[in-house]
CSV table of C-alpha atoms in Angstrom, one decimal:
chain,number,residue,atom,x,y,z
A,470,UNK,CA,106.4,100.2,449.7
A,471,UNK,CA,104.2,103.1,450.1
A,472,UNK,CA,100.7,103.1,451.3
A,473,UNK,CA,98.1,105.7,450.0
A,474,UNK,CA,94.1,105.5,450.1
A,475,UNK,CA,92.2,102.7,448.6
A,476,UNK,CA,89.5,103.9,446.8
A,477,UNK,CA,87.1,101.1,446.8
A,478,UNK,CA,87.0,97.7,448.5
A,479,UNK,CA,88.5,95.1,448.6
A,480,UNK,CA,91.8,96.3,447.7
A,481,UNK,CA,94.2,93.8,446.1
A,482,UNK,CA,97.3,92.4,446.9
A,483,UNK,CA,100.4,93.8,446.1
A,484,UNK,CA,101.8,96.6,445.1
A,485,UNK,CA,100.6,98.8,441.9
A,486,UNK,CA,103.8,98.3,440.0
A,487,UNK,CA,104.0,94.4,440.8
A,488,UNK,CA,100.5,94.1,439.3
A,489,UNK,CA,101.2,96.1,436.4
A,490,UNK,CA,104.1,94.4,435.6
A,491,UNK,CA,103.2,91.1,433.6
A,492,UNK,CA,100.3,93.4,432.0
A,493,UNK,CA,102.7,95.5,430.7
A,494,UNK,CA,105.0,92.6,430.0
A,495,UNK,CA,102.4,91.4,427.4
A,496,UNK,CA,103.0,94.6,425.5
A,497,UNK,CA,106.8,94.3,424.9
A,498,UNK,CA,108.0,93.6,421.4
A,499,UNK,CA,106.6,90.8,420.0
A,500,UNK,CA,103.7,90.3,422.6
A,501,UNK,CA,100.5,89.7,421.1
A,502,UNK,CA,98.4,93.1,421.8
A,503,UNK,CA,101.6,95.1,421.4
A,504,UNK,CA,100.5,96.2,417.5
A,505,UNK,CA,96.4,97.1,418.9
A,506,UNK,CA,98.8,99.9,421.3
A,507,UNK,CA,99.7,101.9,418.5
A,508,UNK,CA,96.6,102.9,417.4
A,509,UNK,CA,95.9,105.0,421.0
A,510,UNK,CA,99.4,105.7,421.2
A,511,UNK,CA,101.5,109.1,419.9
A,512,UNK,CA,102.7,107.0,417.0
A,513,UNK,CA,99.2,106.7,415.5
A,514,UNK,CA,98.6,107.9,412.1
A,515,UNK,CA,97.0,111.6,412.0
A,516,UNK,CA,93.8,110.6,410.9
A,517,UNK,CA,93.0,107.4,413.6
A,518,UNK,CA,94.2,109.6,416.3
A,519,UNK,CA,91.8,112.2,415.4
A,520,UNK,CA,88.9,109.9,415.4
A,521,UNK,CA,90.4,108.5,419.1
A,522,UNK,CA,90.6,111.8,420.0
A,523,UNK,CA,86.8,113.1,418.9
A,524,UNK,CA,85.4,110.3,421.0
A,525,UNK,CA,87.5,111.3,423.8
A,526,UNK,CA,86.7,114.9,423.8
A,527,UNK,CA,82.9,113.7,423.6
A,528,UNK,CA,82.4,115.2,420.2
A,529,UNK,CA,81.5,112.0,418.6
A,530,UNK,CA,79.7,108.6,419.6
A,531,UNK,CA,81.9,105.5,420.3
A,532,UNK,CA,80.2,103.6,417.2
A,533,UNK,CA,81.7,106.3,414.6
A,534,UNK,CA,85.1,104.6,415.2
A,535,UNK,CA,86.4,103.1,412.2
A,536,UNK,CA,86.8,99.1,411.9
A,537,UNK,CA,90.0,98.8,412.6
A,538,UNK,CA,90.0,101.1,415.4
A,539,UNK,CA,87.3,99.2,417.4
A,540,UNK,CA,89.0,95.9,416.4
A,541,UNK,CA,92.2,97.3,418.0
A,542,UNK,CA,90.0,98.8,421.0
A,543,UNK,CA,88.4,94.7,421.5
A,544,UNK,CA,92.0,93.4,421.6
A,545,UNK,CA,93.0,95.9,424.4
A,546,UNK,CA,89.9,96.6,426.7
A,547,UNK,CA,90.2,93.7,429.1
A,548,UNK,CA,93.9,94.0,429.1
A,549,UNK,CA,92.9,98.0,430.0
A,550,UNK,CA,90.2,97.3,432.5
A,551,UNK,CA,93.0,94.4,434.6
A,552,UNK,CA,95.7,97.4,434.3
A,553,UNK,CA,93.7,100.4,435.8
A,554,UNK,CA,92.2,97.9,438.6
A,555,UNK,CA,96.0,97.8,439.8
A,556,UNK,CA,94.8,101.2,441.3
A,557,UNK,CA,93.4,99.2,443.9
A,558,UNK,CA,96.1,97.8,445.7
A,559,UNK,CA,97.4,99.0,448.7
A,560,UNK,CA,100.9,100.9,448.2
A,561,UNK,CA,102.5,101.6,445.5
A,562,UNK,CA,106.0,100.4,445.3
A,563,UNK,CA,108.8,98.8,443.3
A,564,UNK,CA,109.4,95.9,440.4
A,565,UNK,CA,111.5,95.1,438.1
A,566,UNK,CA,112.1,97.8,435.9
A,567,UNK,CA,109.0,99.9,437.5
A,568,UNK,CA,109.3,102.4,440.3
A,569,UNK,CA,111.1,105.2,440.8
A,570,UNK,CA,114.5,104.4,440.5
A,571,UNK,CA,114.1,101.7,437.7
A,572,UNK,CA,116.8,101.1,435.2
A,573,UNK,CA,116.2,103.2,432.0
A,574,UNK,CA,117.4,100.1,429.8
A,575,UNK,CA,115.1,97.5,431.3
A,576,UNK,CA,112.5,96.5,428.8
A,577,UNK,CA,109.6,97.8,430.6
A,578,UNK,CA,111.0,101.1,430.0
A,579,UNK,CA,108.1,102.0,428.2
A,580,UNK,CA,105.8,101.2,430.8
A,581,UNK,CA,104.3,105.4,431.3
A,582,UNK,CA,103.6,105.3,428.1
A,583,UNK,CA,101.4,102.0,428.0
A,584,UNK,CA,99.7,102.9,431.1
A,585,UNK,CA,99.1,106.2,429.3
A,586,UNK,CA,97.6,104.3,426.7
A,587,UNK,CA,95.3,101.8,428.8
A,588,UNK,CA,94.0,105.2,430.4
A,589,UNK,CA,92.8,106.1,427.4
A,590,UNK,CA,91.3,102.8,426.1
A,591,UNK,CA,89.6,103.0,429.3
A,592,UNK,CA,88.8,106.4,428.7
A,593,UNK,CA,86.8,105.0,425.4
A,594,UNK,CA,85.3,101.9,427.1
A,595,UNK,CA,83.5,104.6,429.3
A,596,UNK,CA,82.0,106.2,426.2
A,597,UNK,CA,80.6,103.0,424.5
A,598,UNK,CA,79.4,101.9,428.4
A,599,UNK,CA,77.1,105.3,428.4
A,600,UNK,CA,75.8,105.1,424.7
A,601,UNK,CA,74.2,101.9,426.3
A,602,UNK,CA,73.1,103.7,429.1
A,603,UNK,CA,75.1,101.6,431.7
A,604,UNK,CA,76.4,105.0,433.5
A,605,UNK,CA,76.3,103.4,437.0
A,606,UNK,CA,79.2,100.6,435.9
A,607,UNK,CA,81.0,103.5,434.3
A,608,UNK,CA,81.4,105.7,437.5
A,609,UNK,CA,83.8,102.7,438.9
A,610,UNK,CA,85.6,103.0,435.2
A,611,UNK,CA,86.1,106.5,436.0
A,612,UNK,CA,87.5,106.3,439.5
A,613,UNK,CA,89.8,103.5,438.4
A,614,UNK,CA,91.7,105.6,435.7
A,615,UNK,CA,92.0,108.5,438.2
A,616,UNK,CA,93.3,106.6,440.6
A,617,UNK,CA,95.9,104.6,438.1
A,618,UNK,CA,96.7,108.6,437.1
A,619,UNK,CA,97.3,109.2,440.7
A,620,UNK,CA,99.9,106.1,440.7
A,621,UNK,CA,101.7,107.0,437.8
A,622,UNK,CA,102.5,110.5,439.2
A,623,UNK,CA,103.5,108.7,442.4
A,624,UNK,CA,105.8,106.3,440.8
A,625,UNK,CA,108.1,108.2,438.5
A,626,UNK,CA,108.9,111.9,439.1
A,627,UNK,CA,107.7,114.4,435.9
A,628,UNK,CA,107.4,111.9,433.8
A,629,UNK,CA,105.1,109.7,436.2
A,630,UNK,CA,103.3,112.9,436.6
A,631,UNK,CA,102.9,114.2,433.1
A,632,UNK,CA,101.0,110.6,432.7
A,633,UNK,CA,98.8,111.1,435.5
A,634,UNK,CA,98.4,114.4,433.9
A,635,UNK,CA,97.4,113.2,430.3
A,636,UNK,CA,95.4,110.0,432.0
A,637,UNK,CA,93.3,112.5,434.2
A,638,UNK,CA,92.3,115.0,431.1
A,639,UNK,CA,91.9,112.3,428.8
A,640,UNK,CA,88.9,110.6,431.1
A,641,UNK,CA,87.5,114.0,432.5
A,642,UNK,CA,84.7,114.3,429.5
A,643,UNK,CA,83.9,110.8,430.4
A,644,UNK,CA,83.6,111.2,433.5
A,645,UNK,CA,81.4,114.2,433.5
A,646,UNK,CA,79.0,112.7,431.3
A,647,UNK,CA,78.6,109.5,433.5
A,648,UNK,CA,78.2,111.6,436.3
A,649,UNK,CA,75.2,113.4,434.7
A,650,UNK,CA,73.3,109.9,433.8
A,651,UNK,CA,74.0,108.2,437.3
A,652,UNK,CA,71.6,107.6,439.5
A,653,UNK,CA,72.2,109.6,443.1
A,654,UNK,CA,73.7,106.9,445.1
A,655,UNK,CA,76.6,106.4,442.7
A,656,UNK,CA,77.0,109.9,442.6
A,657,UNK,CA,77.5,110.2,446.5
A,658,UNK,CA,79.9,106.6,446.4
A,659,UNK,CA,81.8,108.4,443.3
A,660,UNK,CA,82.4,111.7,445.5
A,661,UNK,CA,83.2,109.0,448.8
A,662,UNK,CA,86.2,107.4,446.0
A,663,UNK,CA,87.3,110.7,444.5
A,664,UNK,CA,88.2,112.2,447.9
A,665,UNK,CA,90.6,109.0,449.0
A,666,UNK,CA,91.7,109.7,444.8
A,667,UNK,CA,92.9,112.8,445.5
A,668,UNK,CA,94.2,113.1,449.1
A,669,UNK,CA,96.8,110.7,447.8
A,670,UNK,CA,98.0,112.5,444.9
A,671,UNK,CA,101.7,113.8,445.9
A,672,UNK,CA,102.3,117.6,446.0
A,673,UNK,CA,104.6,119.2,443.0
A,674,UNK,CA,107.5,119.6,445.4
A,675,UNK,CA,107.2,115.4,446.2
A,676,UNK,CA,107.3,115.1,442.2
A,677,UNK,CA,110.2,117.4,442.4
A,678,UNK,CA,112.1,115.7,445.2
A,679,UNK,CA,111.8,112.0,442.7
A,680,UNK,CA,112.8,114.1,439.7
A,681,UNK,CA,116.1,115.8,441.6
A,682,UNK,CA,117.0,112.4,443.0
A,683,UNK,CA,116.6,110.6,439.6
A,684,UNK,CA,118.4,113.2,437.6
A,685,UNK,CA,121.4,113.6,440.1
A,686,UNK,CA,122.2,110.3,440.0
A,687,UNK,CA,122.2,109.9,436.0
A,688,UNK,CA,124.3,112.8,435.8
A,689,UNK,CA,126.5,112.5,439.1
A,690,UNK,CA,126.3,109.7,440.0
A,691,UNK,CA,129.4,108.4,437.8
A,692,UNK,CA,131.7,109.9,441.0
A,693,UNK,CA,130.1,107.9,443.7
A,694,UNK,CA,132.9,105.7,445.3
A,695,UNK,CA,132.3,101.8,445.1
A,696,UNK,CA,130.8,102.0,448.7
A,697,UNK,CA,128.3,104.3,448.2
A,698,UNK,CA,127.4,102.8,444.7
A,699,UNK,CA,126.8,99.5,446.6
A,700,UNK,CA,124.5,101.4,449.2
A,701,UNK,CA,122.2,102.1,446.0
A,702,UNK,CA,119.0,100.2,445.3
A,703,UNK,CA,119.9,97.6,442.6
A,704,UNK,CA,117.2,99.9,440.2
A,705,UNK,CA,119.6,102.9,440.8
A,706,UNK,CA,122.6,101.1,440.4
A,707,UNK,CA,121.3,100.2,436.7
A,708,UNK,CA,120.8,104.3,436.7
A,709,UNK,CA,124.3,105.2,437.4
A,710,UNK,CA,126.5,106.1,434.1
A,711,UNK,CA,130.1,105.1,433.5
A,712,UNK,CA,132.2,108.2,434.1
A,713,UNK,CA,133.8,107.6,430.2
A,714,UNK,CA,134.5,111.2,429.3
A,715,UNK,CA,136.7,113.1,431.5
A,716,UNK,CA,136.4,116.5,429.8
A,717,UNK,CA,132.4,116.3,430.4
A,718,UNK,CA,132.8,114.8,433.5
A,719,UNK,CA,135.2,117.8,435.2
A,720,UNK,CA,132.4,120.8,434.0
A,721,UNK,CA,129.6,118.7,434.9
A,722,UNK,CA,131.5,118.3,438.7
A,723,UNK,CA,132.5,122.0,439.0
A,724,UNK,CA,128.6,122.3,437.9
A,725,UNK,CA,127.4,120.8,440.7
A,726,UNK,CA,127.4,122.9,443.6
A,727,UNK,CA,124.7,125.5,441.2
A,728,UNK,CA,122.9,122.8,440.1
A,729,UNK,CA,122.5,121.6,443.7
A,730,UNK,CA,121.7,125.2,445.0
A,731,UNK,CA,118.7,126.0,442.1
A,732,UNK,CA,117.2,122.4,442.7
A,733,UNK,CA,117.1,122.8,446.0
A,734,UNK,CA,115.5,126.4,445.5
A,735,UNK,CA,112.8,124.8,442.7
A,736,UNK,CA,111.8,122.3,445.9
A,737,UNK,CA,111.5,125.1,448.7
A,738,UNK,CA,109.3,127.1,446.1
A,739,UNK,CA,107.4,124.1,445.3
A,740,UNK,CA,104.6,124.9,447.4
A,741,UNK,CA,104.6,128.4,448.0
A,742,UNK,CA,101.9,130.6,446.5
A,743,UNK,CA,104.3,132.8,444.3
A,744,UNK,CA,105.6,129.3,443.2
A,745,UNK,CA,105.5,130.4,439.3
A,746,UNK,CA,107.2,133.8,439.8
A,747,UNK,CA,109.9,132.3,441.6
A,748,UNK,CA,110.0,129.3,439.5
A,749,UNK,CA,110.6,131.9,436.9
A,750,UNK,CA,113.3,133.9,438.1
A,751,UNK,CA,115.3,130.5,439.3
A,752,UNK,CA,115.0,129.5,435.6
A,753,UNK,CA,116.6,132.5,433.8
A,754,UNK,CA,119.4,132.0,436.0
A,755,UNK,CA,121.5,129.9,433.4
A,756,UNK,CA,125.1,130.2,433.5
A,757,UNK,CA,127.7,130.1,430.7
A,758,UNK,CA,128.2,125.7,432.1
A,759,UNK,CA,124.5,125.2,431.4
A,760,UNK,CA,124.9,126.4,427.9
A,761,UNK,CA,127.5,124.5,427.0
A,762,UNK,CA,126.0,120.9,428.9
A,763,UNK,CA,122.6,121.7,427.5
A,764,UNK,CA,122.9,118.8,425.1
A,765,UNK,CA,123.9,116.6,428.2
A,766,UNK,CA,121.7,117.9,431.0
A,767,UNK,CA,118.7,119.8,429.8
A,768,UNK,CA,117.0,122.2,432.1
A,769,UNK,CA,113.3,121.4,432.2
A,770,UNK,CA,111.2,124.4,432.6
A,771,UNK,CA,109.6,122.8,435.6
A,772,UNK,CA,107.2,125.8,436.0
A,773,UNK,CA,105.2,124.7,432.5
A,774,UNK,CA,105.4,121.0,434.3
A,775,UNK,CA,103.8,122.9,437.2
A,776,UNK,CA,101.0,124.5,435.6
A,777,UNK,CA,99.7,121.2,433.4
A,778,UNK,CA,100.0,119.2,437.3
A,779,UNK,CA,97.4,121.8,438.6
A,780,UNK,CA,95.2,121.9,435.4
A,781,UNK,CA,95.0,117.8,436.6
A,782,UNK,CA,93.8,118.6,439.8
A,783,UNK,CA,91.6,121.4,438.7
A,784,UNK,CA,90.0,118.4,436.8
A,785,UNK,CA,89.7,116.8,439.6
A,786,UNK,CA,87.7,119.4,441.5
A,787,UNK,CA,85.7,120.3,439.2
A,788,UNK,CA,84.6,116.8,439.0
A,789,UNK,CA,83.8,116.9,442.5
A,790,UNK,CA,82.0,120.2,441.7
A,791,UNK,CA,79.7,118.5,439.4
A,792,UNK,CA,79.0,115.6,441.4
A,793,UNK,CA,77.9,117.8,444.2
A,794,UNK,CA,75.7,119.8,441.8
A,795,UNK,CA,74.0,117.1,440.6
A,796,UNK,CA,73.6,115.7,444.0
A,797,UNK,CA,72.2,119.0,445.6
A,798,UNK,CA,75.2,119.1,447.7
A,799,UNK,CA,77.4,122.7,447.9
A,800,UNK,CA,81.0,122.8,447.0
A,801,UNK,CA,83.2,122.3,449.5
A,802,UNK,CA,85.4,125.6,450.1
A,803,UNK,CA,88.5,126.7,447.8
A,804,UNK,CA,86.7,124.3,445.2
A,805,UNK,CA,87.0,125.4,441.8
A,806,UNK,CA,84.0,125.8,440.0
A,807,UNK,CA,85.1,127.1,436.8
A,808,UNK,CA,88.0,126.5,434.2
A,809,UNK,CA,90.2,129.2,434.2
């Protein structure tokens, strides 16, 4: 298990993923609220998801959802409101089929996605809270998705990230508004939560170092010997492919010393300040193997993952920008005040 900051007391017990788990159990196929998800999910029709979306953005009120939308947003809300509060554990760790080594065939597979999805019910819930002027209940709404963003990008590499990503944008406008209506001690306790929020979101490079682990041992780790395949967490074992295709399997292993080299490189560029440039020139580096494995190994151009993680955590200070505006309070230093 690992610990990171609790944002509000009293934490719960557990870790994040073992509290998700049976919520995300009751979304699996068959499950009672699983047909409410698609309506907030990317398999939504056009025109719901631009009516989610418009209430999202703050561009219309809560109560100019269709029917069938806000029946769909009933079903979910309390399932929504138990799932983010799994932010409040103490660690985040490992379940079955959650974490960061988690089998890709277990049936909570899907679970990114659903906590993407509870973000942005959430999200909504914290709209219809302020048209009733309930602002002060909302700011612990708001923290509670950040901080479930903050797990998600702690528990699975990009794709963890990406979510964290999506959740944190998709509850900014929300935020920000409940920020302007609440009184000035929730303000000050909201600024208190988002500091512990984001001192324990990992760095790019610890996203990287989950990613590189993950992918190596999909790809490679067919040629592990029975011992070492043993020495695997039982998650990774489930990752581990059968090594079925010699042909494949001799380019990927005469790959693998430049695959090793540039991920390596992507990691010790991670944090530097030229990070994008050099992200950039490790990318166009593609050799005649990467061409022809492309179908089997794609090359993610971890620089555009880069750049929508620190739009996230721009979000984040500006958030903290606004509270402190409101409260009377400067910005801290090398706080951004301004999109860019």
């Amino acid at each position: 298990d690992r610990p990171r900051p609790i944002h509000r007391e009293p934490a719960l017990a557990g870790t994040f993923e073992r509290c998700v788990g049976p919520l995300i159990d009751q979304m699996l196929d068959g499950g009672a609220l699983a047909p409410s998800v698609m309506t907030f999910s990317g398999s939504a029709p056009t025109a719901l998801g631009g009516q989610v979306q418009a209430v999202l953005d703050g561009g219309r009120p809560f109560d100019s959802l269709a029917a069938g939308i806000r029946s769909d947003f009933d079903q979910l809300a309390p399932w929504a409101e138990a799932l983010i509060a799994c932010s409040r554990t103490s660690a985040v760790g490992v379940d079955d089929g959650l974490g960061p080594f988690a089998s890709p065939n277990h049936p909570r597979d899907r679970a990114p996605l659903q906590i993407l999805v509870a973000g942005k019910v959430s999200a909504l819930q914290l709209w219809k809270e302020l048209s009733a002027e309930n602002a002060d209940h909302s700011i612990s709404k708001c923290t509670d998705v950040l901080a479930a963003a903050r797990d998600a990008a702690l528990d699975k590499g990009l794709v963890g990230a990406m979510v964290g990503t999506a959740m944190t944008k998709t509850v900014t406008p929300a935020c920000g508004a409940a920020l302007n209506q609440a009184q000035a001690d929730t303000r000050r306790r909201f600024l208190d939560e988002l500091a512990r929020i984001r001192k324990g979101f990992p760095r790019f490079s610890e996203v990287l170092r989950v990613e590189r682990a993950t992918r190596q041992l999909d790809v490679f780790g067919r040629y592990l010997s029975s011992e070492q395949f043993l020495k695997l967490p039982p998650g990774a074992q489930a990752q581990v492919r059968p090594n079925v295709d010699p042909p494949v399997s001799s380019l990927l292993w005469l790959w693998w010393g430049s695959y090793l080299d540039r991920t390596n490189r992507f990691l010790e560029a991670a944090d530097q300040p030229a990070r994008d440039e050099l992200f950039g020139e490790i990318e166009s580096e593609r050799d005649l193997l990467d061409w022809f494995l492309f179908e089997t190994l794609p090359v993610p151009s971890f620089r555009e993952f880069a750049l929508r993680y620190d739009a996230a955590l721009r979000a984040l200070d500006l958030l903290e920008s606004a509270a402190r505006a409101a409260a009377g309070e400067p910005a801290l230093p090398g706080i951004v005040t301004t999109p860019e």
